[in-house]
Short mmCIF file of C-alpha atoms in Angstrom, two decimals:
data_model
loop_
_atom_site.label_atom_id
_atom_site.label_comp_id
_atom_site.label_asym_id
_atom_site.label_seq_id
_atom_site.Cartn_x
_atom_site.Cartn_y
_atom_site.Cartn_z
CA MET A 76 165.67 160.00 98.38
CA ALA A 77 166.58 163.40 99.81
CA ARG A 78 170.18 163.03 98.59
CA PHE A 79 169.00 162.15 95.11
CA VAL A 80 166.77 165.22 94.99
CA ALA A 81 169.60 167.40 96.33
CA VAL A 82 172.01 166.15 93.67
CA MET A 83 169.42 166.64 90.95
CA VAL A 84 168.61 170.17 92.09
CA GLN A 85 172.30 171.04 92.03
CA ALA A 86 173.22 169.26 88.78
CA VAL A 87 170.28 169.93 86.46
CA PRO A 88 170.91 173.67 85.97
CA PHE A 89 174.54 173.03 84.99
CA LEU A 90 173.60 170.07 82.80
CA THR A 91 171.00 172.24 81.10
CA LEU A 92 173.61 174.97 80.57
CA GLY A 93 175.97 172.45 78.99
CA VAL A 94 173.32 171.01 76.70
CA VAL A 95 172.20 174.49 75.62
CA LEU A 96 175.80 175.55 74.94
CA SER A 97 176.62 172.38 73.02
CA SER A 98 173.45 172.84 70.96
CA ALA A 99 174.39 176.46 70.28
CA ILE A 100 177.86 175.38 69.17
CA ALA A 101 176.34 172.81 66.81
CA ALA A 102 173.74 175.22 65.42
CA PHE A 103 175.51 178.56 65.26
CA VAL A 104 179.28 178.07 65.19
CA PRO A 105 180.64 177.48 61.68
CA ALA A 106 182.61 174.25 61.25
CA GLY A 107 185.88 176.07 60.46
CA PHE A 108 185.70 178.49 63.38
CA PHE A 109 187.73 176.41 65.80
CA HIS A 110 190.38 175.73 63.16
CA ARG A 111 190.93 179.49 62.93
CA VAL A 112 190.85 180.11 66.70
CA LEU A 113 192.90 177.18 68.01
CA PRO A 114 196.47 176.47 66.92
CA GLY A 115 196.73 173.81 64.24
CA ARG A 116 199.07 171.57 66.19
CA PRO A 117 197.25 169.68 68.98
CA ALA A 118 200.21 170.12 71.35
CA LEU A 119 199.71 173.89 71.15
CA ALA A 120 195.91 173.70 71.10
CA VAL A 121 195.84 171.83 74.42
CA PRO A 122 196.97 174.73 76.68
CA VAL A 123 194.81 177.21 74.75
CA ALA A 124 191.75 174.98 75.19
CA GLY A 125 192.58 174.57 78.87
CA ALA A 126 192.72 178.33 79.35
CA CYS A 127 189.40 178.66 77.51
CA GLY A 128 187.90 176.43 80.19
CA ALA A 129 187.99 179.43 82.51
CA VAL A 130 185.03 181.02 80.70
CA LEU A 131 182.47 178.27 81.33
CA PRO A 132 180.88 178.87 84.74
CA GLY A 133 179.81 175.40 85.66
CA CYS A 134 180.74 171.95 86.82
CA GLU A 135 181.55 168.87 84.79
CA CYS A 136 177.83 168.56 84.06
CA ALA A 137 178.23 171.54 81.73
CA SER A 138 181.71 170.84 80.36
CA VAL A 139 181.06 167.27 79.16
CA PRO A 140 178.36 168.14 76.58
CA VAL A 141 180.36 171.17 75.43
CA ALA A 142 183.50 169.06 74.96
CA GLY A 143 181.47 166.59 72.90
CA ALA A 144 180.24 169.42 70.69
CA LEU A 145 183.80 170.67 70.27
CA VAL A 146 184.97 167.25 69.08
CA ARG A 147 182.05 167.05 66.65
CA ARG A 148 183.10 170.48 65.31
CA GLY A 149 186.61 169.24 64.56
CA VAL A 150 188.52 170.23 67.69
CA ALA A 151 191.30 167.78 68.49
CA PRO A 152 190.13 165.29 71.14
CA ALA A 153 193.12 166.16 73.35
CA ALA A 154 192.13 169.85 73.32
CA ALA A 155 188.46 169.06 74.05
CA LEU A 156 189.49 166.75 76.90
CA THR A 157 191.71 169.47 78.35
CA PHE A 158 188.83 171.95 78.15
CA MET A 159 186.53 169.44 79.83
CA LEU A 160 188.98 168.87 82.70
CA ALA A 161 190.00 172.51 83.19
CA SER A 162 186.56 174.11 83.05
CA PRO A 163 185.16 172.78 86.36
CA ALA A 164 188.43 173.52 88.16
CA ILE A 165 189.34 177.04 86.99
CA ASN A 166 186.06 178.77 86.21
CA PRO A 167 185.31 182.12 87.91
CA ILE A 168 182.84 180.64 90.41
CA VAL A 169 185.41 178.14 91.69
CA LEU A 170 188.17 180.74 91.90
CA VAL A 171 185.96 183.19 93.81
CA SER A 172 184.87 180.37 96.13
CA THR A 173 188.50 179.52 96.77
CA PHE A 174 189.22 183.18 97.53
CA VAL A 175 186.33 183.25 100.03
CA ALA A 176 187.35 179.93 101.59
CA PHE A 177 190.90 181.17 102.20
CA PRO A 178 190.55 184.78 103.33
CA GLY A 179 193.80 186.69 103.31
CA GLN A 180 195.51 183.99 101.25
CA PRO A 181 195.22 184.96 97.57
CA GLU A 182 198.11 182.63 96.81
CA MET A 183 195.65 179.75 97.26
CA VAL A 184 193.65 181.02 94.30
CA TRP A 185 196.78 181.15 92.17
CA ALA A 186 197.87 177.74 93.41
CA ARG A 187 194.51 176.22 92.52
CA LEU A 188 194.50 177.89 89.12
CA THR A 189 198.01 176.83 88.16
CA ALA A 190 197.78 173.31 89.59
CA SER A 191 194.40 172.60 88.00
CA LEU A 192 195.33 174.05 84.64
CA GLY A 193 198.69 172.29 84.74
CA ALA A 194 197.06 168.93 85.50
CA ALA A 195 194.49 169.37 82.72
CA VAL A 196 197.16 170.33 80.18
CA ALA A 197 199.35 167.38 81.25
CA ILE A 198 196.43 164.99 80.71
CA GLY A 199 195.74 166.56 77.31
CA TRP A 200 199.35 166.06 76.27
CA LEU A 201 199.21 162.51 77.61
CA TRP A 202 196.14 161.90 75.44
CA ILE A 203 198.11 163.08 72.39
CA ARG A 204 200.75 160.44 73.07
CA LEU A 205 198.65 157.53 74.32
CA GLY A 206 194.99 158.21 73.52
CA ARG A 207 192.99 156.48 70.84
CA THR A 208 190.05 157.99 69.00
CA GLU A 209 188.04 154.75 69.23
CA TRP A 210 187.96 155.17 73.03
CA LEU A 211 185.63 158.15 72.51
CA ARG A 212 182.82 156.03 71.10
#
């Protein structure tokens, strides 16, 4: 029971953040906004969406609802998936934590950033080649 409560206490704030952000995207962001901001070709939109994952300070609890809102707003599923994978791995909180965990080794921060972003972008590009929209239902 204590583990359940601990997980809930840690996850609920981030889940709430994600739900609030996804609701804000649905309510306040015009439908054509992402078509103007992201490149038109999904292969180019994937790395841009991955880099945008750095601005969401949260775990996957926050990035999953936001990625769903992005898809509903017309963002290519591969780009939304890349955002969803990159956000928990390259956000400022994680990078600062990595810096604190490895004092005197700033290369670890850069290694984490590049490896995580590279993996997320690779998965996004893989989705473009092999993914199917019906899997999202």
